[in-house]
């Protein structure tokens, strides 16, 4: 049997301290070379490995399918973390650029001057800490920040409920075992 590293031993001891003695880990396929994903499911107190394995045998397919769908939904959410955010107009202008429009095209579409479009692009590059618009598009795409509906303050609290409802619908349609 493999011996535990100091970090693994610390996790094991912490799990024992809080009563976690059994569970299942589900890993997710990486959607890029820089990301990994997994979910840990812990058993209720008092359930041993044999009971967990039996439950997994009976319900593992549905649990795994639900976890995979959850992962697919979560990776579509915008990645937060920056202290400054793009304005809705900066996002809109970047979306038009991503669609292949020139600054003059976008100015005509939005009924503003080309200078205003260039200002939105410059400020967007500053917010994203990139050197050019192509880098801004790549960064926005990587973080799922463009081509998304920008939630209003009232909607922000409903995102989790929407995921739950969507998962229930997807699970019932695709995870029949």
Short mmCIF file of C-alpha atoms in Angstrom, two decimals:
data_model
loop_
_atom_site.label_atom_id
_atom_site.label_comp_id
_atom_site.label_asym_id
_atom_site.label_seq_id
_atom_site.Cartn_x
_atom_site.Cartn_y
_atom_site.Cartn_z
CA UNK A 1 0.00 0.00 0.00
CA UNK A 2 1.23 3.47 -0.88
CA UNK A 3 2.17 5.73 2.01
CA UNK A 4 0.50 9.13 2.20
CA UNK A 5 2.33 12.38 1.55
CA UNK A 6 2.28 14.90 4.40
CA UNK A 7 -0.41 16.88 2.56
CA UNK A 8 -2.57 13.78 2.00
CA UNK A 9 -2.13 12.77 5.64
CA UNK A 10 -3.25 16.25 6.76
CA UNK A 11 -6.40 15.93 4.60
CA UNK A 12 -7.06 12.44 5.98
CA UNK A 13 -6.72 13.69 9.58
CA UNK A 14 -8.98 16.68 8.92
CA UNK A 15 -11.61 14.39 7.37
CA UNK A 16 -11.49 12.15 10.44
CA UNK A 17 -11.79 15.19 12.70
CA UNK A 18 -15.01 16.30 11.00
CA UNK A 19 -16.42 12.79 10.71
CA UNK A 20 -15.82 12.10 7.01
CA UNK A 21 -14.86 8.44 6.73
CA UNK A 22 -16.25 7.41 3.35
CA UNK A 23 -17.21 8.88 0.01
CA UNK A 24 -16.81 8.94 -3.76
CA UNK A 25 -14.78 11.23 -6.02
CA UNK A 26 -15.93 11.89 -9.58
CA UNK A 27 -13.43 13.46 -11.98
CA UNK A 28 -14.40 15.48 -15.02
CA UNK A 29 -12.72 15.55 -18.41
CA UNK A 30 -10.44 18.57 -18.74
CA UNK A 31 -11.77 21.19 -21.14
CA UNK A 32 -8.28 22.69 -21.44
CA UNK A 33 -4.73 21.76 -20.56
CA UNK A 34 -4.82 24.31 -17.72
CA UNK A 35 -7.87 23.05 -15.87
CA UNK A 36 -8.97 20.02 -13.92
CA UNK A 37 -12.24 19.28 -12.25
CA UNK A 38 -13.66 16.85 -9.76
CA UNK A 39 -16.38 16.62 -7.16
CA UNK A 40 -16.16 14.84 -3.85
CA UNK A 41 -19.29 13.28 -2.42
CA UNK A 42 -19.14 12.38 1.27
CA UNK A 43 -21.25 9.77 2.97
CA UNK A 44 -23.47 10.50 5.93
CA UNK A 45 -21.89 9.87 9.32
CA UNK A 46 -21.99 6.21 10.25
CA UNK A 47 -21.98 4.85 6.70
CA UNK A 48 -18.97 2.71 5.93
CA UNK A 49 -17.27 1.95 2.61
CA UNK A 50 -19.37 -1.18 2.02
CA UNK A 51 -22.64 0.76 2.28
CA UNK A 52 -21.28 3.55 0.05
CA UNK A 53 -20.14 1.00 -2.56
CA UNK A 54 -23.58 -0.64 -2.46
CA UNK A 55 -25.31 2.74 -2.93
CA UNK A 56 -22.92 3.56 -5.75
CA UNK A 57 -23.70 0.25 -7.40
CA UNK A 58 -27.42 1.04 -7.32
CA UNK A 59 -27.34 4.76 -8.14
CA UNK A 60 -23.84 5.46 -9.47
CA UNK A 61 -24.88 5.93 -13.10
CA UNK A 62 -27.51 8.54 -12.23
CA UNK A 63 -25.19 10.29 -9.74
CA UNK A 64 -22.31 10.36 -12.21
CA UNK A 65 -24.55 11.63 -15.02
CA UNK A 66 -25.95 14.39 -12.80
CA UNK A 67 -22.43 15.38 -11.72
CA UNK A 68 -21.23 15.50 -15.35
CA UNK A 69 -24.18 17.71 -16.32
CA UNK A 70 -23.50 19.98 -13.34
CA UNK A 71 -19.90 20.31 -14.48
CA UNK A 72 -21.00 21.19 -18.02
CA UNK A 73 -23.33 23.88 -16.67
CA UNK A 74 -20.77 25.33 -14.25
CA UNK A 75 -17.99 25.66 -16.82
CA UNK A 76 -20.31 27.83 -18.91
CA UNK A 77 -20.65 30.46 -16.19
CA UNK A 78 -18.46 33.54 -16.45
CA UNK A 79 -15.35 33.31 -14.31
CA UNK A 80 -15.39 36.08 -11.74
CA UNK A 81 -12.41 37.39 -9.89
CA UNK A 82 -11.33 40.59 -11.53
CA UNK A 83 -11.84 43.69 -9.43
CA UNK A 84 -13.04 45.63 -12.49
CA UNK A 85 -15.62 44.33 -14.91
CA UNK A 86 -16.43 45.16 -18.47
CA UNK A 87 -19.35 47.50 -18.95
CA UNK A 88 -22.26 46.15 -20.98
CA UNK A 89 -21.22 48.44 -23.86
CA UNK A 90 -17.59 47.23 -23.77
CA UNK A 91 -18.83 43.64 -23.85
CA UNK A 92 -21.19 44.46 -26.74
CA UNK A 93 -18.42 46.11 -28.76
CA UNK A 94 -16.10 43.12 -28.20
CA UNK A 95 -18.88 40.78 -29.30
CA UNK A 96 -19.26 42.73 -32.55
CA UNK A 97 -15.48 42.57 -33.09
CA UNK A 98 -15.63 38.81 -32.48
CA UNK A 99 -18.30 38.65 -35.18
CA UNK A 100 -15.83 40.24 -37.61
CA UNK A 101 -17.12 43.81 -37.62
CA UNK A 102 -14.76 46.77 -38.01
CA UNK A 103 -14.85 49.78 -35.70
CA UNK A 104 -16.65 51.72 -38.45
CA UNK A 105 -19.23 48.92 -38.84
CA UNK A 106 -19.84 48.83 -35.10
CA UNK A 107 -20.12 52.63 -34.91
CA UNK A 108 -22.80 52.54 -37.58
CA UNK A 109 -24.66 49.65 -35.87
CA UNK A 110 -24.61 51.37 -32.47
CA UNK A 111 -25.15 54.87 -33.90
CA UNK A 112 -22.02 56.32 -32.27
CA UNK A 113 -18.70 57.59 -33.61
CA UNK A 114 -15.81 55.30 -34.51
CA UNK A 115 -13.78 57.19 -31.88
CA UNK A 116 -16.30 56.09 -29.24
CA UNK A 117 -15.90 52.47 -30.35
CA UNK A 118 -12.11 52.78 -30.11
CA UNK A 119 -12.52 54.24 -26.62
CA UNK A 120 -14.67 51.26 -25.53
CA UNK A 121 -12.09 48.86 -26.95
CA UNK A 122 -9.21 50.70 -25.23
CA UNK A 123 -11.00 50.67 -21.87
CA UNK A 124 -11.87 46.99 -22.31
CA UNK A 125 -8.20 46.19 -22.97
CA UNK A 126 -7.25 48.10 -19.79
CA UNK A 127 -9.83 46.22 -17.70
CA UNK A 128 -8.59 42.91 -19.08
CA UNK A 129 -4.91 43.89 -18.77
CA UNK A 130 -4.08 42.92 -22.35
CA UNK A 131 -2.12 44.63 -25.11
CA UNK A 132 -4.48 44.28 -28.06
CA UNK A 133 -8.06 43.54 -29.01
CA UNK A 134 -7.26 40.02 -30.20
CA UNK A 135 -5.93 39.20 -26.72
CA UNK A 136 -9.05 40.76 -25.20
CA UNK A 137 -11.24 38.49 -27.31
CA UNK A 138 -9.26 35.40 -26.35
CA UNK A 139 -9.32 36.28 -22.65
CA UNK A 140 -13.04 37.05 -22.73
CA UNK A 141 -13.76 33.84 -24.57
CA UNK A 142 -11.66 31.79 -22.14
CA UNK A 143 -13.48 33.31 -19.15
CA UNK A 144 -16.93 33.05 -20.77
CA UNK A 145 -17.39 36.80 -20.53
CA UNK A 146 -18.76 37.53 -23.99
CA UNK A 147 -21.85 36.24 -25.75
CA UNK A 148 -23.52 35.82 -22.36
CA UNK A 149 -26.57 37.46 -20.92
CA UNK A 150 -25.41 39.90 -18.29
CA UNK A 151 -27.45 39.16 -15.13
CA UNK A 152 -29.19 42.05 -13.46
CA UNK A 153 -28.92 42.46 -9.71
CA UNK A 154 -32.37 40.88 -9.30
CA UNK A 155 -31.35 37.86 -11.40
CA UNK A 156 -28.01 37.17 -9.67
CA UNK A 157 -29.72 35.38 -6.81
CA UNK A 158 -31.61 33.11 -9.20
CA UNK A 159 -28.60 31.65 -11.01
CA UNK A 160 -28.25 28.69 -8.61
CA UNK A 161 -31.96 27.91 -8.81
CA UNK A 162 -31.75 28.00 -12.59
CA UNK A 163 -28.91 25.49 -12.51
CA UNK A 164 -30.92 23.22 -10.23
CA UNK A 165 -33.98 23.37 -12.46
CA UNK A 166 -31.91 22.84 -15.61
CA UNK A 167 -30.12 19.90 -14.02
CA UNK A 168 -33.38 18.28 -13.02
CA UNK A 169 -34.71 18.64 -16.56
CA UNK A 170 -31.50 17.41 -18.19
CA UNK A 171 -31.13 14.55 -15.72
CA UNK A 172 -34.66 13.32 -16.26
CA UNK A 173 -34.17 13.44 -20.04
CA UNK A 174 -30.68 12.01 -20.42
CA UNK A 175 -29.82 9.99 -17.32
CA UNK A 176 -32.39 7.23 -17.36
CA UNK A 177 -30.78 4.07 -16.12
#
